PDB file of C-alpha atoms in Angstrom:
ATOM      1  CA  MET N   1      41.795  11.377 -23.903  1.00 47.00           C
ATOM      2  CA  PRO N   2      42.720   8.686 -21.357  1.00 46.00           C
ATOM      3  CA  SER N   3      41.809   5.115 -22.281  1.00 50.00           C
ATOM      4  CA  ARG N   4      39.180   3.199 -20.326  1.00 50.00           C
ATOM      5  CA  SER N   5      41.893   1.216 -18.502  1.00 46.00           C
ATOM      6  CA  GLU N   6      43.662   4.459 -17.549  1.00 47.00           C
ATOM      7  CA  ARG N   7      40.406   5.962 -16.274  1.00 45.00           C
ATOM      8  CA  ASN N   8      39.660   2.824 -14.262  1.00 44.00           C
ATOM      9  CA  ALA N   9      43.165   2.864 -12.779  1.00 46.00           C
ATOM     10  CA  ARG N  10      42.761   6.515 -11.760  1.00 47.00           C
ATOM     11  CA  ARG N  11      39.408   5.796 -10.118  1.00 47.00           C
ATOM     12  CA  TRP N  12      40.918   2.843  -8.271  1.00 44.00           C
ATOM     13  CA  LEU N  13      43.871   4.900  -7.060  1.00 49.00           C
ATOM     14  CA  SER N  14      41.657   7.791  -5.999  1.00 49.00           C
ATOM     15  CA  GLY N  15      39.713   5.448  -3.737  1.00 49.00           C
ATOM     16  CA  LEU N  16      42.718   3.681  -2.241  1.00 50.00           C
ATOM     17  CA  HIS N  17      43.263   6.209   0.542  1.00 49.00           C
ATOM     18  CA  ALA N  18      39.961   5.018   2.026  1.00 53.00           C
ATOM     19  CA  ILE N  19      42.185   2.157   3.219  1.00 59.00           C
ATOM     20  CA  PRO N  20      44.145   3.375   6.269  1.00 71.00           C
ATOM     21  CA  LEU N  21      47.739   3.225   5.062  1.00 95.00           C
ATOM     22  CA  SER N  22      50.301   3.743   7.803  1.00 98.00           C
ATOM     23  CA  LEU N  23      53.622   5.310   6.823  1.00 98.00           C
ATOM     24  CA  ALA N  24      56.550   6.326   9.003  1.00 98.00           C
ATOM     25  CA  LEU N  25      59.109   8.181   6.875  1.00 98.00           C
ATOM     26  CA  LEU N  26      62.409   8.857   8.671  1.00 98.00           C
ATOM     27  CA  GLY N  27      64.973  11.318   7.395  1.00 98.00           C
ATOM     28  CA  SER N  28      67.860   9.515   9.084  1.00 98.00           C
ATOM     29  CA  GLY N  29      68.918   8.054  12.428  1.00 98.00           C
ATOM     30  CA  GLU N  30      67.139   4.718  12.409  1.00 98.00           C
ATOM     31  CA  PHE N  31      67.317   2.426  15.429  1.00 98.00           C
ATOM     32  CA  GLU N  32      68.329   5.230  17.807  1.00 98.00           C
ATOM     33  CA  PRO N  33      66.510   6.118  21.076  1.00 98.00           C
ATOM     34  CA  TRP N  34      64.614   9.032  19.515  1.00 98.00           C
ATOM     35  CA  GLN N  35      62.720   6.473  17.364  1.00 98.00           C
ATOM     36  CA  ALA N  36      60.710   5.190  20.365  1.00 98.00           C
ATOM     37  CA  GLU N  37      57.793   7.521  19.559  1.00 98.00           C
ATOM     38  CA  VAL N  38      57.737   6.228  15.987  1.00 98.00           C
ATOM     39  CA  ASP N  39      57.789   2.609  17.184  1.00 98.00           C
ATOM     40  CA  SER N  40      54.826   3.212  19.493  1.00 98.00           C
ATOM     41  CA  TRP N  41      52.900   4.796  16.642  1.00 98.00           C
ATOM     42  CA  LEU N  42      53.636   1.835  14.364  1.00 98.00           C
ATOM     43  CA  MET N  43      52.461  -0.719  16.933  1.00 97.00           C
ATOM     44  CA  GLU N  44      49.280   1.254  17.643  1.00 97.00           C
ATOM     45  CA  ARG N  45      48.445   1.306  13.942  1.00 96.00           C
ATOM     46  CA  SER N  46      49.391  -2.289  13.124  1.00 97.00           C
ATOM     47  CA  ALA N  47      46.840  -4.871  12.077  1.00 95.00           C
ATOM     48  CA  ASN N  48      49.200  -7.530  13.536  1.00 95.00           C
ATOM     49  CA  PRO N  49      50.556  -5.941  16.734  1.00 92.00           C
ATOM     50  CA  GLY N  50      51.790  -9.288  18.079  1.00 92.00           C
ATOM     51  CA  GLY N  51      53.870 -10.082  15.031  1.00 97.00           C
ATOM     52  CA  PRO N  52      57.516  -9.206  14.437  1.00 98.00           C
ATOM     53  CA  VAL N  53      58.824  -6.036  12.885  1.00 98.00           C
ATOM     54  CA  LEU N  54      60.604  -7.139   9.722  1.00 99.00           C
ATOM     55  CA  ILE N  55      63.973  -5.395   9.387  1.00 99.00           C
ATOM     56  CA  LEU N  56      65.249  -5.083   5.816  1.00 98.00           C
ATOM     57  CA  PRO N  57      68.743  -3.588   5.382  1.00 98.00           C
ATOM     58  CA  THR N  58      68.415  -4.312   1.644  1.00 98.00           C
ATOM     59  CA  ALA N  59      69.610  -0.856   0.575  1.00 98.00           C
ATOM     60  CA  SER N  60      73.032  -1.555   2.118  1.00 98.00           C
ATOM     61  CA  ALA N  61      73.459  -5.114   0.790  1.00 98.00           C
ATOM     62  CA  HIS N  62      75.627  -4.028  -2.164  1.00 97.00           C
ATOM     63  CA  GLU N  63      78.223  -2.805   0.361  1.00 97.00           C
ATOM     64  CA  GLY N  64      78.778  -6.356   1.583  1.00 98.00           C
ATOM     65  CA  ASP N  65      77.627  -8.644   4.362  1.00 98.00           C
ATOM     66  CA  GLU N  66      79.464  -6.685   7.056  1.00 98.00           C
ATOM     67  CA  MET N  67      77.431  -3.544   6.381  1.00 98.00           C
ATOM     68  CA  PHE N  68      74.173  -5.503   5.953  1.00 98.00           C
ATOM     69  CA  ASP N  69      74.768  -7.267   9.266  1.00 98.00           C
ATOM     70  CA  TYR N  70      75.634  -3.994  10.994  1.00 98.00           C
ATOM     71  CA  TRP N  71      72.201  -2.529  10.265  1.00 98.00           C
ATOM     72  CA  ALA N  72      70.469  -5.863  10.875  1.00 98.00           C
ATOM     73  CA  ASN N  73      72.017  -6.208  14.332  1.00 98.00           C
ATOM     74  CA  LYS N  74      71.459  -2.576  15.201  1.00 98.00           C
ATOM     75  CA  GLY N  75      67.786  -3.013  14.386  1.00 98.00           C
ATOM     76  CA  LEU N  76      67.506  -6.206  16.406  1.00 98.00           C
ATOM     77  CA  ASP N  77      69.219  -4.594  19.399  1.00 98.00           C
ATOM     78  CA  HIS N  78      66.950  -1.561  19.154  1.00 98.00           C
ATOM     79  CA  TYR N  79      63.737  -3.547  19.151  1.00 98.00           C
ATOM     80  CA  ARG N  80      64.973  -5.972  21.787  1.00 98.00           C
ATOM     81  CA  SER N  81      65.619  -3.078  24.162  1.00 98.00           C
ATOM     82  CA  ALA N  82      62.110  -1.785  23.455  1.00 97.00           C
ATOM     83  CA  GLY N  83      60.515  -5.172  24.121  1.00 97.00           C
ATOM     84  CA  ILE N  84      59.287  -5.442  20.528  1.00 98.00           C
ATOM     85  CA  SER N  85      59.614  -8.661  18.538  1.00 98.00           C
ATOM     86  CA  ALA N  86      61.729  -8.264  15.387  1.00 98.00           C
ATOM     87  CA  GLU N  87      63.306 -10.396  12.658  1.00 98.00           C
ATOM     88  CA  VAL N  88      65.774  -9.673   9.876  1.00 98.00           C
ATOM     89  CA  VAL N  89      64.728 -10.561   6.338  1.00 98.00           C
ATOM     90  CA  PRO N  90      67.880 -11.554   4.383  1.00 98.00           C
ATOM     91  CA  LEU N  91      66.769  -9.907   1.148  1.00 98.00           C
ATOM     92  CA  LYS N  92      70.035  -8.903  -0.518  1.00 98.00           C
ATOM     93  CA  THR N  93      69.410  -9.500  -4.228  1.00 98.00           C
ATOM     94  CA  ARG N  94      66.580  -9.303  -6.722  1.00 98.00           C
ATOM     95  CA  GLU N  95      66.521 -13.094  -6.730  1.00 98.00           C
ATOM     96  CA  ASP N  96      65.903 -13.043  -2.980  1.00 98.00           C
ATOM     97  CA  ALA N  97      62.813 -10.893  -3.609  1.00 98.00           C
ATOM     98  CA  ALA N  98      61.262 -13.870  -5.407  1.00 98.00           C
ATOM     99  CA  ARG N  99      61.990 -16.457  -2.691  1.00 98.00           C
ATOM    100  CA  PRO N 100      58.636 -17.751  -1.350  1.00 98.00           C
ATOM    101  CA  GLU N 101      59.994 -18.219   2.187  1.00 98.00           C
ATOM    102  CA  LEU N 102      60.907 -14.510   2.356  1.00 98.00           C
ATOM    103  CA  VAL N 103      57.724 -13.290   0.684  1.00 98.00           C
ATOM    104  CA  GLY N 104      55.707 -15.392   3.134  1.00 98.00           C
ATOM    105  CA  ARG N 105      57.103 -13.574   6.155  1.00 98.00           C
ATOM    106  CA  LEU N 106      55.117 -10.448   5.315  1.00 98.00           C
ATOM    107  CA  GLU N 107      51.747 -12.015   6.192  1.00 97.00           C
ATOM    108  CA  ALA N 108      52.333 -12.023   9.967  1.00 97.00           C
ATOM    109  CA  ALA N 109      54.484  -8.892  10.264  1.00 98.00           C
ATOM    110  CA  SER N 110      53.509  -6.124  12.655  1.00 98.00           C
ATOM    111  CA  ALA N 111      55.446  -3.606  10.525  1.00 98.00           C
ATOM    112  CA  VAL N 112      58.084  -3.550   7.806  1.00 98.00           C
ATOM    113  CA  PHE N 113      61.203  -1.381   8.191  1.00 99.00           C
ATOM    114  CA  PHE N 114      63.623  -0.585   5.363  1.00 98.00           C
ATOM    115  CA  SER N 115      66.831   0.944   6.702  1.00 98.00           C
ATOM    116  CA  GLY N 116      69.296   3.164   4.876  1.00 97.00           C
ATOM    117  CA  GLY N 117      71.809   2.708   2.087  1.00 97.00           C
ATOM    118  CA  ASN N 118      71.571   3.461  -1.622  1.00 97.00           C
ATOM    119  CA  PRO N 119      67.988   4.135  -2.793  1.00 97.00           C
ATOM    120  CA  LYS N 120      68.850   3.229  -6.385  1.00 97.00           C
ATOM    121  CA  GLU N 121      70.000  -0.212  -5.200  1.00 97.00           C
ATOM    122  CA  LEU N 122      66.882  -0.701  -3.081  1.00 98.00           C
ATOM    123  CA  SER N 123      64.535   0.147  -5.933  1.00 98.00           C
ATOM    124  CA  ALA N 124      66.396  -2.092  -8.378  1.00 97.00           C
ATOM    125  CA  LYS N 125      66.128  -5.063  -6.029  1.00 98.00           C
ATOM    126  CA  LEU N 126      62.436  -4.594  -5.151  1.00 98.00           C
ATOM    127  CA  ALA N 127      60.535  -3.137  -8.109  1.00 98.00           C
ATOM    128  CA  LYS N 128      58.057  -5.516  -9.752  1.00 97.00           C
ATOM    129  CA  THR N 129      59.067  -8.505  -7.640  1.00 98.00           C
ATOM    130  CA  PRO N 130      56.856 -10.953  -5.703  1.00 98.00           C
ATOM    131  CA  PHE N 131      58.111  -9.489  -2.415  1.00 98.00           C
ATOM    132  CA  PHE N 132      57.135  -5.966  -3.446  1.00 98.00           C
ATOM    133  CA  ALA N 133      53.709  -7.070  -4.661  1.00 98.00           C
ATOM    134  CA  GLU N 134      53.059  -8.827  -1.354  1.00 98.00           C
ATOM    135  CA  LEU N 135      54.351  -5.794   0.557  1.00 98.00           C
ATOM    136  CA  LEU N 136      51.757  -3.605  -1.130  1.00 98.00           C
ATOM    137  CA  ARG N 137      49.045  -6.148  -0.369  1.00 97.00           C
ATOM    138  CA  VAL N 138      49.815  -6.321   3.348  1.00 98.00           C
ATOM    139  CA  MET N 139      50.138  -2.528   3.550  1.00 98.00           C
ATOM    140  CA  LYS N 140      46.585  -2.268   2.233  1.00 96.00           C
ATOM    141  CA  ALA N 141      45.596  -4.851   4.879  1.00 96.00           C
ATOM    142  CA  GLY N 142      46.969  -2.695   7.714  1.00 96.00           C
ATOM    143  CA  VAL N 143      50.688  -3.490   8.040  1.00 98.00           C
ATOM    144  CA  PRO N 144      52.611  -0.214   8.468  1.00 98.00           C
ATOM    145  CA  TYR N 145      55.538   0.718   6.259  1.00 98.00           C
ATOM    146  CA  ALA N 146      58.541   2.371   7.872  1.00 98.00           C
ATOM    147  CA  GLY N 147      61.561   3.535   5.927  1.00 98.00           C
ATOM    148  CA  CYS N 148      64.665   5.567   6.685  1.00 98.00           C
ATOM    149  CA  SER N 149      66.907   7.391   4.213  1.00 98.00           C
ATOM    150  CA  ALA N 150      66.939   5.021   1.193  1.00 98.00           C
ATOM    151  CA  GLY N 151      63.672   3.544   2.469  1.00 98.00           C
ATOM    152  CA  VAL N 152      62.158   6.990   1.843  1.00 98.00           C
ATOM    153  CA  ALA N 153      64.128   8.301  -1.147  1.00 97.00           C
ATOM    154  CA  SER N 154      63.139   5.275  -3.260  1.00 98.00           C
ATOM    155  CA  LEU N 155      59.369   5.792  -2.962  1.00 98.00           C
ATOM    156  CA  GLY N 156      58.823   8.234  -5.842  1.00 97.00           C
ATOM    157  CA  PRO N 157      58.923   7.703  -9.634  1.00 96.00           C
ATOM    158  CA  PHE N 158      62.650   8.517  -9.608  1.00 95.00           C
ATOM    159  CA  THR N 159      65.330   7.943  -7.009  1.00 95.00           C
ATOM    160  CA  PRO N 160      68.939   9.079  -6.567  1.00 91.00           C
ATOM    161  CA  ASP N 161      72.139   7.075  -6.734  1.00 89.00           C
ATOM    162  CA  SER N 162      73.816   7.986  -3.461  1.00 88.00           C
ATOM    163  CA  ASP N 163      77.075   6.325  -4.578  1.00 76.00           C
ATOM    164  CA  ALA N 164      77.446   8.528  -7.677  1.00 74.00           C
ATOM    165  CA  MET N 165      80.894  10.063  -8.091  1.00 64.00           C
ATOM    166  CA  VAL N 166      79.610  13.109  -9.990  1.00 68.00           C
ATOM    167  CA  ILE N 167      76.868  15.170  -8.338  1.00 73.00           C
ATOM    168  CA  ASP N 168      74.609  16.617 -11.034  1.00 73.00           C
ATOM    169  CA  GLU N 169      71.013  16.179 -12.213  1.00 74.00           C
ATOM    170  CA  THR N 170      71.743  12.692 -13.572  1.00 77.00           C
ATOM    171  CA  VAL N 171      72.091  11.503  -9.953  1.00 75.00           C
ATOM    172  CA  MET N 172      68.322  11.913  -9.582  1.00 80.00           C
ATOM    173  CA  GLU N 173      67.170  10.124 -12.716  1.00 82.00           C
ATOM    174  CA  HIS N 174      67.030   6.455 -11.756  1.00 93.00           C
ATOM    175  CA  PRO N 175      63.719   4.528 -11.619  1.00 95.00           C
ATOM    176  CA  GLY N 176      62.088   4.551  -8.198  1.00 97.00           C
ATOM    177  CA  LEU N 177      59.420   2.301  -6.750  1.00 98.00           C
ATOM    178  CA  ASP N 178      56.649   4.768  -7.697  1.00 97.00           C
ATOM    179  CA  LEU N 179      54.487   4.250  -4.648  1.00 97.00           C
ATOM    180  CA  PHE N 180      53.774   7.962  -4.986  1.00 97.00           C
ATOM    181  CA  ARG N 181      53.672   9.781  -8.305  1.00 97.00           C
ATOM    182  CA  ASP N 182      54.743  13.370  -8.944  1.00 97.00           C
ATOM    183  CA  THR N 183      56.677  13.315  -5.668  1.00 97.00           C
ATOM    184  CA  ASN N 184      60.355  13.715  -4.876  1.00 96.00           C
ATOM    185  CA  PHE N 185      61.659  12.760  -1.434  1.00 98.00           C
ATOM    186  CA  GLY N 186      64.533  14.388   0.441  1.00 97.00           C
ATOM    187  CA  PRO N 187      65.722  12.480   3.518  1.00 98.00           C
ATOM    188  CA  HIS N 188      68.748  13.859   5.451  1.00 98.00           C
ATOM    189  CA  TRP N 189      67.505  17.292   4.376  1.00 98.00           C
ATOM    190  CA  ASP N 190      69.403  19.348   6.950  1.00 98.00           C
ATOM    191  CA  GLU N 191      72.595  17.365   6.290  1.00 97.00           C
ATOM    192  CA  LEU N 192      72.689  17.269   2.499  1.00 95.00           C
ATOM    193  CA  ASP N 193      74.708  20.422   1.884  1.00 95.00           C
ATOM    194  CA  SER N 194      77.382  19.133   4.258  1.00 94.00           C
ATOM    195  CA  PHE N 195      77.589  15.975   2.128  1.00 90.00           C
ATOM    196  CA  ALA N 196      77.855  17.998  -1.102  1.00 89.00           C
ATOM    197  CA  PRO N 197      77.554  21.828  -1.148  1.00 92.00           C
ATOM    198  CA  GLY N 198      74.528  22.943  -3.157  1.00 91.00           C
ATOM    199  CA  LEU N 199      72.825  19.540  -3.065  1.00 92.00           C
ATOM    200  CA  THR N 200      69.539  20.874  -1.658  1.00 95.00           C
ATOM    201  CA  ASP N 201      69.369  23.495  -4.432  1.00 94.00           C
ATOM    202  CA  LEU N 202      70.071  20.767  -6.984  1.00 92.00           C
ATOM    203  CA  ILE N 203      67.190  18.657  -5.658  1.00 94.00           C
ATOM    204  CA  VAL N 204      64.788  21.611  -5.590  1.00 95.00           C
ATOM    205  CA  GLY N 205      65.796  22.589  -9.131  1.00 92.00           C
ATOM    206  CA  TRP N 206      65.418  19.035 -10.402  1.00 91.00           C
ATOM    207  CA  THR N 207      61.905  18.611  -8.960  1.00 93.00           C
ATOM    208  CA  PRO N 208      59.601  19.098 -11.981  1.00 92.00           C
ATOM    209  CA  PRO N 209      56.904  21.812 -12.012  1.00 93.00           C
ATOM    210  CA  GLY N 210      53.721  20.569 -10.364  1.00 94.00           C
ATOM    211  CA  TRP N 211      55.568  17.950  -8.315  1.00 96.00           C
ATOM    212  CA  LEU N 212      55.842  17.804  -4.544  1.00 97.00           C
ATOM    213  CA  LEU N 213      59.152  17.738  -2.685  1.00 98.00           C
ATOM    214  CA  PHE N 214      58.757  16.019   0.684  1.00 98.00           C
ATOM    215  CA  ALA N 215      61.927  16.550   2.730  1.00 98.00           C
ATOM    216  CA  ILE N 216      62.756  15.243   6.218  1.00 98.00           C
ATOM    217  CA  ASP N 217      65.554  16.261   8.592  1.00 98.00           C
ATOM    218  CA  THR N 218      67.972  14.131  10.590  1.00 98.00           C
ATOM    219  CA  ASN N 219      66.447  12.219  13.539  1.00 98.00           C
ATOM    220  CA  THR N 220      62.994  13.207  12.348  1.00 98.00           C
ATOM    221  CA  ALA N 221      59.977  11.312  11.018  1.00 98.00           C
ATOM    222  CA  ALA N 222      56.735  12.108   9.259  1.00 98.00           C
ATOM    223  CA  ALA N 223      54.129   9.588  10.440  1.00 98.00           C
ATOM    224  CA  GLY N 224      50.758   9.471   8.740  1.00 98.00           C
ATOM    225  CA  ASP N 225      48.359   7.896   6.284  1.00 97.00           C
ATOM    226  CA  GLY N 226      49.563   9.544   3.084  1.00 96.00           C
ATOM    227  CA  GLU N 227      47.366  12.598   3.594  1.00 96.00           C
ATOM    228  CA  ARG N 228      47.632  13.667   7.249  1.00 97.00           C
ATOM    229  CA  TRP N 229      50.992  13.731   9.036  1.00 98.00           C
ATOM    230  CA  THR N 230      52.527  14.251  12.461  1.00 98.00           C
ATOM    231  CA  VAL N 231      56.175  15.210  12.904  1.00 98.00           C
ATOM    232  CA  MET N 232      58.224  13.174  15.404  1.00 98.00           C
ATOM    233  CA  GLY N 233      61.834  13.623  16.483  1.00 98.00           C
ATOM    234  CA  SER N 234      64.054  16.680  16.839  1.00 97.00           C
ATOM    235  CA  GLY N 235      63.978  18.292  13.397  1.00 98.00           C
ATOM    236  CA  LYS N 236      61.454  19.395  10.797  1.00 98.00           C
ATOM    237  CA  VAL N 237      59.580  18.158   7.755  1.00 98.00           C
ATOM    238  CA  HIS N 238      59.771  20.513   4.769  1.00 98.00           C
ATOM    239  CA  VAL N 239      57.222  20.460   1.948  1.00 98.00           C
ATOM    240  CA  TYR N 240      57.828  22.350  -1.301  1.00 97.00           C
ATOM    241  CA  THR N 241      55.393  22.770  -4.174  1.00 95.00           C
ATOM    242  CA  ALA N 242      54.585  25.514  -6.672  1.00 91.00           C
ATOM    243  CA  GLY N 243      57.509  27.580  -5.437  1.00 92.00           C
ATOM    244  CA  GLU N 244      56.353  27.653  -1.827  1.00 95.00           C
ATOM    245  CA  TRP N 245      57.698  25.960   1.306  1.00 97.00           C
ATOM    246  CA  GLY N 246      55.903  24.668   4.366  1.00 98.00           C
ATOM    247  CA  HIS N 247      57.975  23.808   7.438  1.00 98.00           C
ATOM    248  CA  TYR N 248      56.641  21.661  10.301  1.00 98.00           C
ATOM    249  CA  GLY N 249      58.395  20.941  13.601  1.00 98.00           C
ATOM    250  CA  ALA N 250      58.217  18.209  16.197  1.00 97.00           C
ATOM    251  CA  GLY N 251      54.709  17.639  17.511  1.00 97.00           C
ATOM    252  CA  GLU N 252      53.054  19.547  14.669  1.00 98.00           C
ATOM    253  CA  SER N 253      50.479  17.987  12.379  1.00 98.00           C
ATOM    254  CA  PHE N 254      49.763  18.989   8.805  1.00 98.00           C
ATOM    255  CA  SER N 255      47.835  17.824   5.752  1.00 97.00           C
ATOM    256  CA  ARG N 256      49.558  17.042   2.486  1.00 96.00           C
ATOM    257  CA  SER N 257      48.382  14.329   0.124  1.00 95.00           C
ATOM    258  CA  LEU N 258      50.933  12.097  -1.559  1.00 96.00           C
ATOM    259  CA  PRO N 259      49.339  11.033  -4.890  1.00 95.00           C
ATOM    260  CA  LEU N 260      49.481   7.286  -5.329  1.00 95.00           C
ATOM    261  CA  GLY N 261      51.653   5.957  -8.122  1.00 97.00           C
ATOM    262  CA  SER N 262      51.665   3.177 -10.669  1.00 96.00           C
ATOM    263  CA  ALA N 263      52.985   0.556  -8.220  1.00 96.00           C
ATOM    264  CA  TRP N 264      49.487   0.205  -6.783  1.00 94.00           C
ATOM    265  CA  VAL N 265      47.792  -0.625 -10.083  1.00 89.00           C
TER     266      VAL N 265
END
């Protein structure tokens, strides 16, 4: 039987979706022209529409400053061309995630955008840090979360190591951020088998019984509140559970609840 604290946590989590979370989950292709629809959606949903979008290329920081700066500048150029204020947050290490001056930037943000890289690295730098705790707080207060590739793949209880040299089930078994429990995320879904033949089958086979696999194609986003979603971009969102697939194309809306994880407690 669950303890009283466990029961209280479950009741708290079950009521959290009364708060209008805003999530834009991109399969790949961040900061490209197709993202304009996603950007408009984020600004419409933001509690701070006049604030800057915070760009966090944290998932690429382990590749060096050149790669971090590439994504940072691409994001700045993208938002500048759209007439949207944006700033880069130089969060490259776990120590950075405890710096008060970086944590403090979240309060006035219009949205927070985590670009691609290695999801294992992103989770290791963010989990259980002051920055992550404040991120969750401002999300509950109406600041949208946007993530692409690693910014999506890291959101479940487990996350892959995209730099692994051997592609087997152990790739999938690293601790994720656990924003959503019993959920496995598959960004780049239509590209994965070109990266490594059989990778989609590996991910489907690894997903435990009773879990949800939430997969997103290239240049495609699922935008929603954690329960109701609209597909944006040129590809599809694929949802797999209990041996059955649902496939949703651009402009389509669908309902699928992502159960909230331990990060929120």
